CSV table of C-alpha atoms in Angstrom, one decimal:
chain,number,residue,atom,x,y,z
A,663,MET,CA,11.8,15.1,-2.7
A,664,THR,CA,9.4,14.5,0.2
A,665,ILE,CA,5.9,13.1,-0.4
A,666,ARG,CA,4.4,16.4,0.8
A,667,ASN,CA,6.3,18.4,-1.8
A,668,ARG,CA,5.6,15.8,-4.5
A,669,ILE,CA,1.9,15.8,-3.9
A,670,SER,CA,1.8,19.7,-3.8
A,671,LEU,CA,3.8,19.8,-7.1
A,672,GLN,CA,1.6,17.3,-8.8
A,673,PHE,CA,-1.6,18.9,-7.6
A,674,SER,CA,-0.4,22.4,-8.6
A,675,LEU,CA,0.6,21.1,-12.1
A,676,ILE,CA,-2.8,19.5,-12.6
A,677,VAL,CA,-4.7,22.6,-11.5
A,678,ALA,CA,-2.4,25.0,-13.4
A,679,SER,CA,-2.9,22.9,-16.6
A,680,ILE,CA,-6.7,23.0,-16.1
A,681,LEU,CA,-6.6,26.8,-15.5
A,682,MET,CA,-4.4,27.4,-18.5
A,683,LEU,CA,-6.6,25.3,-20.8
A,684,PHE,CA,-9.7,27.1,-19.4
A,685,SER,CA,-8.2,30.5,-19.9
A,686,LEU,CA,-7.0,29.7,-23.4
A,687,LEU,CA,-10.4,28.4,-24.3
A,688,VAL,CA,-12.1,31.5,-22.9
A,689,TYR,CA,-9.7,33.8,-24.8
A,690,LEU,CA,-9.9,32.0,-28.1
A,691,THR,CA,-13.7,31.8,-27.9
A,692,SER,CA,-14.0,35.5,-27.1
A,693,ALA,CA,-11.6,36.4,-29.9
A,694,GLN,CA,-13.5,34.3,-32.4
A,695,TYR,CA,-16.8,35.8,-31.2
A,696,ARG,CA,-15.4,39.4,-31.5
A,697,ARG,CA,-14.2,38.6,-35.1
A,698,GLU,CA,-17.5,37.1,-36.2
A,699,GLU,CA,-19.5,39.9,-34.6
A,700,PHE,CA,-17.3,42.6,-36.3
A,701,PHE,CA,-17.5,41.0,-39.7
A,702,ASP,CA,-21.3,40.8,-39.3
A,703,ARG,CA,-21.3,44.6,-38.7
A,704,LEU,CA,-19.1,45.2,-41.7
A,705,LYS,CA,-21.3,43.0,-43.8
A,706,GLN,CA,-24.4,44.8,-42.6
A,707,LYS,CA,-22.7,48.2,-43.4
A,708,ALA,CA,-21.7,47.1,-46.9
A,709,ARG,CA,-25.2,45.8,-47.8
A,710,THR,CA,-26.9,48.9,-46.4
A,711,THR,CA,-24.6,51.2,-48.3
A,712,VAL,CA,-25.1,49.5,-51.6
A,713,ARG,CA,-28.8,49.3,-51.2
A,714,PHE,CA,-29.0,53.1,-50.5
A,715,LEU,CA,-26.9,53.8,-53.5
A,716,VAL,CA,-28.7,51.5,-55.9
A,717,GLU,CA,-32.3,51.1,-54.7
A,718,VAL,CA,-33.0,54.6,-53.4
A,719,ASN,CA,-33.2,57.1,-56.2
A,720,GLU,CA,-33.2,60.1,-54.0
A,721,VAL,CA,-29.7,59.3,-52.6
A,722,ASP,CA,-26.7,60.1,-54.6
A,723,ASN,CA,-23.0,59.8,-53.8
A,724,ASP,CA,-22.7,63.1,-51.9
A,725,LEU,CA,-25.8,62.4,-49.8
A,726,LEU,CA,-24.6,58.9,-49.0
A,727,LYS,CA,-21.3,60.2,-47.8
A,728,ILE,CA,-23.0,62.6,-45.5
A,729,ILE,CA,-25.2,59.7,-44.1
A,730,ASP,CA,-22.1,57.5,-43.6
A,731,ARG,CA,-20.2,60.3,-41.8
A,732,ASN,CA,-23.1,61.1,-39.5
A,733,THR,CA,-24.4,57.7,-38.7
A,734,LEU,CA,-24.2,56.7,-35.0
A,735,THR,CA,-22.9,53.2,-35.9
A,736,ALA,CA,-19.9,54.4,-37.8
A,737,LEU,CA,-16.8,52.3,-37.1
A,738,TYR,CA,-13.2,53.5,-36.6
A,739,ASP,CA,-11.3,54.0,-39.8
A,740,GLU,CA,-14.3,52.9,-41.7
A,741,LYS,CA,-14.1,52.7,-45.5
A,742,VAL,CA,-16.7,51.5,-48.0
A,743,LEU,CA,-15.9,51.1,-51.7
A,744,ILE,CA,-18.3,50.0,-54.5
A,745,PHE,CA,-16.9,48.8,-57.8
A,746,ASN,CA,-18.7,48.1,-61.1
A,747,GLU,CA,-18.0,45.1,-63.4
A,748,LYS,CA,-15.1,47.1,-64.9
A,749,ASN,CA,-13.4,47.5,-61.5
A,750,GLN,CA,-14.2,51.2,-61.6
A,751,ILE,CA,-15.1,52.9,-58.3
A,752,ILE,CA,-18.6,54.2,-58.3
A,753,TYR,CA,-18.7,55.0,-54.7
A,754,SER,CA,-16.1,55.8,-51.9
A,755,SER,CA,-17.0,56.8,-48.4
A,756,VAL,CA,-13.7,58.6,-48.0
A,757,ASP,CA,-12.1,61.3,-50.2
A,758,ASP,CA,-9.1,62.3,-48.1
A,759,HIS,CA,-7.3,59.0,-48.5
A,760,PRO,CA,-5.8,57.5,-51.7
A,761,ILE,CA,-7.8,54.5,-52.9
A,762,ILE,CA,-5.6,51.4,-53.2
A,763,TYR,CA,-7.1,48.1,-54.3
A,764,GLN,CA,-6.0,44.9,-56.1
A,765,PRO,CA,-8.0,43.6,-59.1
A,766,ALA,CA,-7.3,40.1,-57.9
A,767,LEU,CA,-9.2,40.8,-54.7
A,768,LEU,CA,-12.3,42.0,-56.7
A,769,ASP,CA,-12.1,38.8,-58.9
A,770,GLU,CA,-12.0,36.7,-55.7
A,771,VAL,CA,-15.1,38.4,-54.4
A,772,ARG,CA,-16.9,37.8,-57.7
A,773,ARG,CA,-15.9,34.1,-57.6
A,774,ASP,CA,-16.6,33.4,-54.0
A,775,LYS,CA,-19.5,35.9,-53.6
A,776,GLU,CA,-18.3,36.8,-50.1
A,777,ILE,CA,-14.9,37.0,-48.5
A,778,GLU,CA,-13.5,37.9,-45.0
A,779,ILE,CA,-9.8,38.8,-44.6
A,780,GLN,CA,-7.5,40.6,-42.3
A,781,ARG,CA,-5.5,43.6,-43.7
A,782,GLY,CA,-3.1,45.0,-41.1
A,783,ASP,CA,-5.1,46.3,-38.2
A,784,ASN,CA,-8.3,46.4,-40.2
A,785,GLU,CA,-10.8,43.6,-41.0
A,786,LEU,CA,-12.1,43.7,-44.6
A,787,ILE,CA,-15.2,42.1,-46.0
A,788,GLY,CA,-16.1,41.8,-49.7
A,789,ILE,CA,-19.6,40.9,-51.0
A,790,CYS,CA,-21.0,40.6,-54.5
A,791,TYR,CA,-24.2,42.5,-55.2
A,792,GLU,CA,-26.3,41.2,-58.1
A,793,GLU,CA,-28.5,43.5,-60.3
A,794,PRO,CA,-30.4,42.5,-63.4
A,795,ASP,CA,-28.1,44.4,-65.7
A,796,ARG,CA,-24.9,44.6,-63.7
A,797,GLN,CA,-22.8,43.1,-60.9
A,798,LEU,CA,-21.3,45.3,-58.2
A,799,VAL,CA,-18.5,44.5,-55.7
A,800,VAL,CA,-18.6,46.1,-52.3
A,801,LEU,CA,-15.6,46.3,-50.0
A,802,ALA,CA,-16.0,47.4,-46.4
A,803,SER,CA,-13.2,47.7,-43.9
A,804,ALA,CA,-12.7,49.1,-40.4
A,805,SER,CA,-10.6,48.6,-37.3
A,806,ASP,CA,-12.4,47.1,-34.3
A,807,THR,CA,-10.5,49.2,-31.6
A,808,TYR,CA,-13.2,48.7,-29.0
A,809,GLY,CA,-13.4,45.0,-29.5
A,810,LYS,CA,-9.7,44.6,-29.4
A,811,SER,CA,-9.4,46.7,-26.3
A,812,LYS,CA,-11.9,44.5,-24.6
A,813,LEU,CA,-10.0,41.4,-25.7
A,814,GLN,CA,-6.8,42.9,-24.4
A,815,ASN,CA,-8.4,43.6,-21.1
A,816,LEU,CA,-9.7,40.0,-21.0
A,817,ARG,CA,-6.2,38.7,-21.8
A,818,LYS,CA,-4.7,40.7,-18.9
A,819,THR,CA,-7.5,39.5,-16.6
A,820,LEU,CA,-6.9,35.9,-17.5
A,821,VAL,CA,-3.2,36.1,-17.1
A,822,TRP,CA,-3.3,37.7,-13.7
A,823,GLY,CA,-6.1,35.3,-12.7
A,824,LEU,CA,-4.0,32.4,-13.9
A,825,ILE,CA,-1.0,33.6,-11.9
A,826,GLY,CA,-3.1,34.2,-8.8
A,827,GLY,CA,-4.9,30.9,-9.2
A,828,ILE,CA,-1.6,29.0,-9.5
A,829,GLY,CA,-0.2,30.8,-6.5
A,830,ILE,CA,-3.2,30.0,-4.4
A,831,THR,CA,-3.2,26.4,-5.6
A,832,VAL,CA,0.5,25.9,-4.6
A,833,ALA,CA,-0.1,27.4,-1.2
A,834,LEU,CA,-3.3,25.4,-0.5
A,835,GLY,CA,-1.8,22.2,-2.0
A,836,PHE,CA,1.2,22.5,0.3
A,837,PHE,CA,-1.1,23.2,3.3
A,838,PHE,CA,-3.6,20.4,2.7
A,839,ALA,CA,-0.9,17.9,1.7
A,840,GLY,CA,0.8,18.6,5.0
A,841,GLN,CA,-2.6,18.2,6.8
A,842,SER,CA,-3.3,14.9,5.0
A,843,LEU,CA,0.2,13.5,5.7
A,844,GLN,CA,0.3,14.7,9.3
A,845,PRO,CA,-0.9,11.2,10.6
A,846,ILE,CA,2.0,9.6,8.7
A,847,SER,CA,4.4,12.0,10.4
A,848,ASN,CA,2.9,11.1,13.7
A,849,ILE,CA,3.3,7.4,12.9
A,850,ASN,CA,7.0,8.0,12.0
A,851,GLN,CA,7.6,9.7,15.3
A,852,GLN,CA,6.0,6.8,17.2
A,853,ILE,CA,7.9,4.2,15.2
A,854,GLN,CA,11.2,5.9,16.1
A,855,THR,CA,10.5,5.3,19.7
A,856,ILE,CA,10.0,1.6,19.3
A,857,THR,CA,13.1,-0.6,20.0
A,858,ALA,CA,13.8,-4.2,20.9
A,859,GLN,CA,13.3,-3.3,24.6
A,860,ASN,CA,9.7,-1.9,24.1
A,861,LEU,CA,8.1,-4.0,21.4
A,862,GLN,CA,4.9,-4.1,23.4
A,863,GLN,CA,4.3,-0.5,22.4
A,864,ARG,CA,1.6,0.1,19.8
A,865,LEU,CA,0.7,2.8,17.3
A,866,ASN,CA,-2.4,4.9,17.6
A,867,GLU,CA,-4.9,3.3,15.2
A,868,GLY,CA,-7.4,6.2,15.3
A,869,LYS,CA,-10.9,5.3,14.2
A,870,ARG,CA,-9.8,2.7,11.6
A,871,GLU,CA,-11.7,4.5,8.9
A,872,ASP,CA,-9.0,5.4,6.4
A,873,GLU,CA,-5.9,3.9,4.8
A,874,ILE,CA,-3.5,5.5,7.3
A,875,ASP,CA,-5.4,4.0,10.3
A,876,GLN,CA,-5.3,0.6,8.5
A,877,LEU,CA,-1.5,1.1,8.0
A,878,ALA,CA,-1.1,1.7,11.7
A,879,SER,CA,-3.3,-1.3,12.4
A,880,ASN,CA,-1.2,-3.5,10.1
A,881,PHE,CA,2.0,-2.3,11.6
A,882,ASN,CA,0.7,-3.2,15.0
A,883,HIS,CA,0.0,-6.7,13.8
A,884,VAL,CA,3.6,-6.8,12.5
A,885,LEU,CA,4.9,-5.6,15.9
A,886,LYS,CA,2.8,-8.3,17.6
A,887,ARG,CA,4.2,-11.0,15.5
A,888,LEU,CA,7.7,-9.6,16.0
A,889,GLU,CA,7.2,-9.5,19.7
A,890,GLN,CA,6.0,-13.1,19.6
A,891,ALA,CA,9.1,-14.1,17.6
A,892,PHE,CA,11.4,-12.4,20.1
A,893,GLU,CA,9.6,-14.1,22.9
A,894,GLN,CA,9.9,-17.5,21.2
A,895,GLN,CA,13.6,-16.8,20.6
A,896,ARG,CA,14.1,-16.0,24.3
A,897,ASN,CA,12.1,-19.1,25.3
A,898,PHE,CA,14.1,-21.1,22.9
A,899,VAL,CA,17.4,-20.0,24.3
A,900,SER,CA,16.2,-20.4,27.9
A,901,HIS,CA,14.8,-23.9,27.3
A,902,ALA,CA,17.9,-25.0,25.3
A,903,SER,CA,20.2,-23.8,28.0
A,904,HIS,CA,18.1,-25.7,30.6
A,905,GLU,CA,18.1,-28.9,28.6
A,906,LEU,CA,21.8,-28.7,27.9
A,907,ARG,CA,22.6,-27.9,31.5
A,908,THR,CA,21.0,-31.1,32.8
A,909,PRO,CA,23.3,-33.6,30.9
A,910,LEU,CA,26.3,-31.4,31.4
A,911,THR,CA,25.7,-31.3,35.1
A,912,ALA,CA,25.4,-35.1,35.1
A,913,LEU,CA,28.6,-35.4,33.1
A,914,LYS,CA,30.4,-33.2,35.6
A,915,SER,CA,29.1,-35.1,38.5
A,916,GLU,CA,30.3,-38.4,37.1
A,917,ILE,CA,33.7,-37.0,36.3
A,918,GLN,CA,34.0,-35.6,39.9
A,919,LEU,CA,33.0,-38.9,41.3
A,920,GLY,CA,35.7,-40.7,39.2
A,921,LEU,CA,38.3,-38.2,40.4
A,922,ARG,CA,37.4,-38.2,44.0
A,923,ARG,CA,38.9,-41.6,44.9
A,924,ARG,CA,40.4,-44.6,43.2
A,925,LEU,CA,37.7,-46.7,41.6
A,926,SER,CA,37.5,-50.4,40.8
A,927,VAL,CA,37.2,-51.7,37.3
A,928,ASP,CA,33.5,-52.2,37.8
A,929,GLU,CA,33.0,-48.7,39.1
A,930,HIS,CA,35.0,-47.3,36.2
A,931,GLU,CA,32.8,-49.2,33.8
A,932,SER,CA,29.7,-47.9,35.5
A,933,VAL,CA,31.0,-44.3,35.3
A,934,LEU,CA,31.9,-44.7,31.7
A,935,HIS,CA,28.4,-46.1,30.9
A,936,ASN,CA,26.8,-43.1,32.6
A,937,LEU,CA,29.1,-40.8,30.7
A,938,MET,CA,28.1,-42.5,27.5
A,939,ALA,CA,24.4,-42.2,28.2
A,940,ASP,CA,24.7,-38.5,29.1
A,941,THR,CA,26.9,-37.9,25.9
A,942,ASP,CA,24.3,-39.6,23.8
A,943,ARG,CA,21.6,-37.4,25.3
A,944,LEU,CA,23.7,-34.3,24.5
A,945,ILE,CA,24.3,-35.5,21.0
A,946,GLY,CA,20.5,-36.2,20.5
A,947,LEU,CA,19.6,-32.8,21.9
A,948,SER,CA,22.2,-31.0,19.8
A,949,ASN,CA,21.1,-32.7,16.7
A,950,SER,CA,17.4,-31.8,17.4
A,951,LEU,CA,18.4,-28.2,18.0
A,952,LEU,CA,20.5,-28.1,14.9
A,953,PHE,CA,17.7,-29.6,12.8
A,954,LEU,CA,15.2,-27.1,14.2
A,955,ALA,CA,17.5,-24.1,13.6
A,956,ARG,CA,18.3,-25.2,10.0
A,957,THR,CA,14.6,-25.8,9.3
A,958,LEU,CA,13.9,-22.2,10.4
A,959,GLU,CA,16.8,-20.6,8.5
A,960,ASN,CA,16.5,-22.5,5.2
A,961,ILE,CA,12.7,-22.6,5.1
A,962,GLN,CA,12.8,-20.5,1.8
A,963,HIS,CA,15.4,-22.7,0.2
A,964,VAL,CA,14.0,-26.2,0.7
A,965,LYS,CA,13.8,-28.1,-2.5
A,966,MET,CA,10.3,-29.3,-3.4
A,967,GLY,CA,9.3,-32.1,-5.7
A,968,VAL,CA,6.5,-34.6,-6.2
A,969,VAL,CA,6.5,-37.2,-3.4
A,970,ARG,CA,4.3,-40.3,-3.0
A,971,LEU,CA,2.9,-40.2,0.5
A,972,GLU,CA,2.7,-43.9,1.2
A,973,GLU,CA,6.3,-44.4,0.2
A,974,VAL,CA,7.4,-41.8,2.8
A,975,ILE,CA,5.2,-43.6,5.4
A,976,PHE,CA,6.7,-47.1,4.7
A,977,SER,CA,10.2,-45.7,4.6
A,978,ALA,CA,9.8,-44.1,8.0
A,979,GLN,CA,8.2,-47.4,9.3
A,980,ASP,CA,11.2,-49.5,8.1
A,981,GLU,CA,13.7,-47.0,9.6
A,982,LEU,CA,12.0,-46.9,12.9
A,983,SER,CA,11.5,-50.7,13.1
A,984,SER,CA,15.2,-51.3,12.4
A,985,VAL,CA,16.3,-49.0,15.3
A,986,TYR,CA,13.5,-50.2,17.7
A,987,PRO,CA,12.6,-53.8,17.0
A,988,ASN,CA,10.0,-53.8,19.8
A,989,TYR,CA,8.0,-51.1,18.1
A,990,HIS,CA,4.9,-52.4,16.2
A,991,ILE,CA,3.5,-50.1,13.5
A,992,GLN,CA,0.6,-51.1,11.3
A,993,VAL,CA,0.0,-49.1,8.1
A,994,ASP,CA,-3.3,-49.4,6.2
A,995,TYR,CA,-5.4,-47.4,3.8
A,996,ASP,CA,-8.6,-45.8,5.1
A,997,ASN,CA,-9.8,-45.7,1.5
A,998,LEU,CA,-8.2,-47.1,-1.6
A,999,PRO,CA,-7.0,-44.3,-4.0
A,1000,ASP,CA,-8.9,-44.1,-7.3
A,1001,ALA,CA,-5.7,-43.4,-9.3
A,1002,GLU,CA,-2.0,-43.7,-8.7
A,1003,THR,CA,-1.7,-39.9,-8.6
A,1004,ASP,CA,-4.2,-39.5,-5.7
A,1005,THR,CA,-1.5,-39.9,-3.1
A,1006,LEU,CA,1.1,-37.6,-4.7
A,1007,VAL,CA,2.0,-34.4,-2.8
A,1008,ARG,CA,4.4,-31.7,-3.5
A,1009,GLY,CA,7.1,-31.4,-0.9
A,1010,ASN,CA,10.5,-32.4,0.4
A,1011,GLU,CA,10.8,-36.2,1.0
A,1012,ASP,CA,13.3,-36.0,3.8
A,1013,LEU,CA,11.3,-33.5,5.8
A,1014,LEU,CA,8.0,-35.4,5.4
A,1015,ARG,CA,9.8,-38.6,6.5
A,1016,ARG,CA,11.0,-36.7,9.6
A,1017,VAL,CA,7.3,-35.8,10.4
A,1018,ALA,CA,6.3,-39.4,10.0
A,1019,LEU,CA,9.2,-40.7,12.1
A,1020,ASN,CA,8.5,-38.2,14.9
A,1021,LEU,CA,4.8,-39.0,15.1
A,1022,MET,CA,5.2,-42.8,14.9
A,1023,ASP,CA,8.1,-42.7,17.4
A,1024,ASN,CA,6.0,-40.7,19.9
A,1025,ALA,CA,3.0,-43.0,19.4
A,1026,CYS,CA,5.1,-46.1,20.2
A,1027,LYS,CA,7.2,-44.5,22.9
A,1028,TYR,CA,4.3,-43.2,25.0
A,1029,SER,CA,2.3,-46.5,24.7
A,1030,ALA,CA,2.8,-49.4,27.0
A,1031,ASN,CA,2.4,-51.9,24.2
A,1032,HIS,CA,4.6,-49.8,21.8
A,1033,ARG,CA,2.0,-50.1,19.1
A,1034,ALA,CA,0.8,-47.4,16.5
A,1035,TRP,CA,-1.7,-47.5,13.8
A,1036,VAL,CA,-1.2,-45.4,10.6
A,1037,GLN,CA,-4.1,-44.7,8.3
A,1038,ILE,CA,-3.6,-43.2,4.8
A,1039,SER,CA,-6.6,-41.6,3.1
A,1040,THR,CA,-7.4,-39.3,0.2
A,1041,VAL,CA,-10.2,-36.8,-0.2
A,1042,THR,CA,-10.9,-34.2,-2.8
A,1043,GLY,CA,-7.8,-32.1,-3.3
A,1044,ASP,CA,-6.0,-33.5,-0.1
A,1045,CYS,CA,-3.9,-36.4,1.0
A,1046,ARG,CA,-3.7,-37.2,4.7
A,1047,PHE,CA,-2.3,-39.7,7.2
A,1048,SER,CA,-3.1,-40.2,10.8
A,1049,VAL,CA,-1.0,-41.8,13.6
A,1050,ARG,CA,-3.1,-43.3,16.5
A,1051,ASP,CA,-1.9,-44.8,19.7
A,1052,GLU,CA,-3.3,-46.1,23.0
A,1053,GLY,CA,-0.8,-44.3,25.2
A,1054,ILE,CA,-0.8,-41.8,28.0
A,1055,GLY,CA,-2.8,-39.2,26.1
A,1056,ILE,CA,-2.8,-35.4,26.5
A,1057,GLY,CA,-5.0,-33.2,28.6
A,1058,ALA,CA,-7.3,-30.7,26.9
A,1059,GLU,CA,-5.5,-27.8,28.7
A,1060,GLU,CA,-2.2,-28.9,27.3
A,1061,ILE,CA,-3.0,-29.6,23.6
A,1062,SER,CA,-2.6,-25.9,22.6
A,1063,GLN,CA,1.0,-25.9,24.0
A,1064,ILE,CA,2.4,-29.2,22.8
A,1065,PHE,CA,3.7,-27.7,19.5
A,1066,GLU,CA,5.8,-25.1,21.3
A,1067,PRO,CA,9.5,-25.8,21.4
A,1068,PHE,CA,10.7,-27.7,24.6
A,1069,TYR,CA,7.2,-28.0,26.0
A,1070,ARG,CA,6.4,-31.4,27.4
A,1071,ALA,CA,3.0,-32.5,28.7
A,1072,GLY,CA,2.8,-33.5,32.4
A,1073,GLY,CA,2.4,-37.2,31.5
A,1074,ALA,CA,5.5,-37.3,29.3
A,1075,LEU,CA,8.0,-36.1,31.9
A,1076,GLY,CA,9.0,-39.6,32.8
A,1077,TYR,CA,10.0,-40.5,29.2
A,1078,ASP,CA,13.1,-39.6,27.3
A,1079,GLY,CA,12.7,-36.6,25.0
A,1080,PHE,CA,13.3,-32.9,24.7
A,1081,GLY,CA,10.0,-31.5,23.6
A,1082,ILE,CA,11.2,-30.5,20.2
A,1083,GLY,CA,9.8,-33.2,17.9
A,1084,LEU,CA,6.2,-31.9,17.6
A,1085,SER,CA,7.5,-28.3,17.1
A,1086,ILE,CA,9.6,-29.6,14.2
A,1087,CYS,CA,6.6,-31.4,12.8
A,1088,GLN,CA,4.4,-28.4,13.0
A,1089,ARG,CA,6.9,-26.2,11.2
A,1090,ILE,CA,7.5,-28.7,8.4
A,1091,VAL,CA,3.8,-29.2,7.8
A,1092,ASP,CA,3.3,-25.4,7.7
A,1093,LEU,CA,6.1,-25.2,5.2
A,1094,HIS,CA,4.2,-27.7,3.0
A,1095,GLN,CA,1.0,-25.5,3.4
A,1096,GLY,CA,-0.7,-28.3,5.3
A,1097,THR,CA,-2.3,-28.7,8.7
A,1098,LEU,CA,-1.4,-30.8,11.7
A,1099,THR,CA,-4.2,-31.6,14.2
A,1100,VAL,CA,-4.5,-33.7,17.3
A,1101,VAL,CA,-7.3,-35.4,19.2
A,1102,SER,CA,-6.4,-36.9,22.6
A,1103,GLU,CA,-7.8,-38.0,25.9
A,1104,PRO,CA,-5.7,-38.8,29.0
A,1105,ASN,CA,-5.0,-42.5,29.4
A,1106,GLN,CA,-6.9,-43.2,26.2
A,1107,GLY,CA,-4.4,-42.3,23.5
A,1108,SER,CA,-3.9,-39.7,20.9
A,1109,THR,CA,-4.5,-39.4,17.1
A,1110,PHE,CA,-2.3,-37.0,15.1
A,1111,THR,CA,-3.5,-36.1,11.6
A,1112,VAL,CA,-1.5,-34.5,8.8
A,1113,ILE,CA,-3.3,-33.0,5.9
A,1114,LEU,CA,-1.3,-32.1,2.8
A,1115,PRO,CA,-2.6,-30.6,-0.5
A,1116,ARG,CA,-2.5,-33.0,-3.4
A,1117,ALA,CA,0.1,-32.3,-6.1
A,1118,GLN,CA,-1.1,-31.2,-9.5
A,1119,VAL,CA,0.4,-33.5,-12.1
């Protein structure tokens, strides 16, 4: 069932229920009012009759019958009976009908003083009339044909009104539901035209005043992020192909050189050394690409635990010093932790070590003295470490691009590298809900700062 039909059905059911309850309430209220009004008329008739008979000496049974028959307020099939304490009829307004009554009914009237009951099509009221020397029971009955006819007309009016109201509600509900959902239909039509080839297309956001306009706006934001992801993927493939082509071209050139003529032993060794260097470069590039791809693919499945930040820093320092003995890395505390738990963060130890390794390796590699200073500090709710160097630095116009894959600043082109390390660091820090910032000046050095939320233990 479409949303349009569902809304129309729900709206129609709600309105139909309200109309039914309203109609039922009107009908029951009118029926109760008719009954009470008719019983009041019967009660008034009974009291008037007994008072004429008892209190007016000039009125006897015959005269009272004449009065009853000629009164303008006579009711249809009206009967008035008056009984004495021995259940004997002392007055009857009709003579052409047999008089049928039940003694139990008279006893009930004497006990309750007043009763109202339904007998077939007639309503009957019984009242007890007290005299000093006797007690009379008056029964008055009649059929309210006029009131019932009005009630029947009201019932027909309510039924047809209910049917018409429900029909109009269904039609209007279907119409207005379609009008309200028309912007969504337009959005669906626009979405169907968007493919991987035209991700730059955007939906009409209208005036951004209602939820549908907000939906279109949010979808445009999704399209923008998707377009950026596609662009990053294309750039990644393009840069990866370019980086791979360079060492492969060098390998091919060395092999062609070795096959072109007979070489001496020294020349063979030189060719093999060049091949080894290019192979190492290919292996390093492939490992970096593989690590970056795995980080992106398995970002939701990385195992997290409580990690002590300084242990990660010292482990990365030892690993880097063992590979590059000429690197000098000094680690110190900017402020001493107040407690042992102040330097605990929640994360993946291997990934955080990779961040520290990349930052310290870059700091030493791009510095003439191959020195780096690492500062560990804690502030309220955060742990942080910064890596400072006195190297080539980065220009202000390039800082916003250094975290993109394969981007290399102009001053770094003469150094070994692929431009992937900082991109990996940025993604790992984002995975740990932290921030990675940089402050740098050309020929003055750079300071990279990693801020991570403290673990709750």
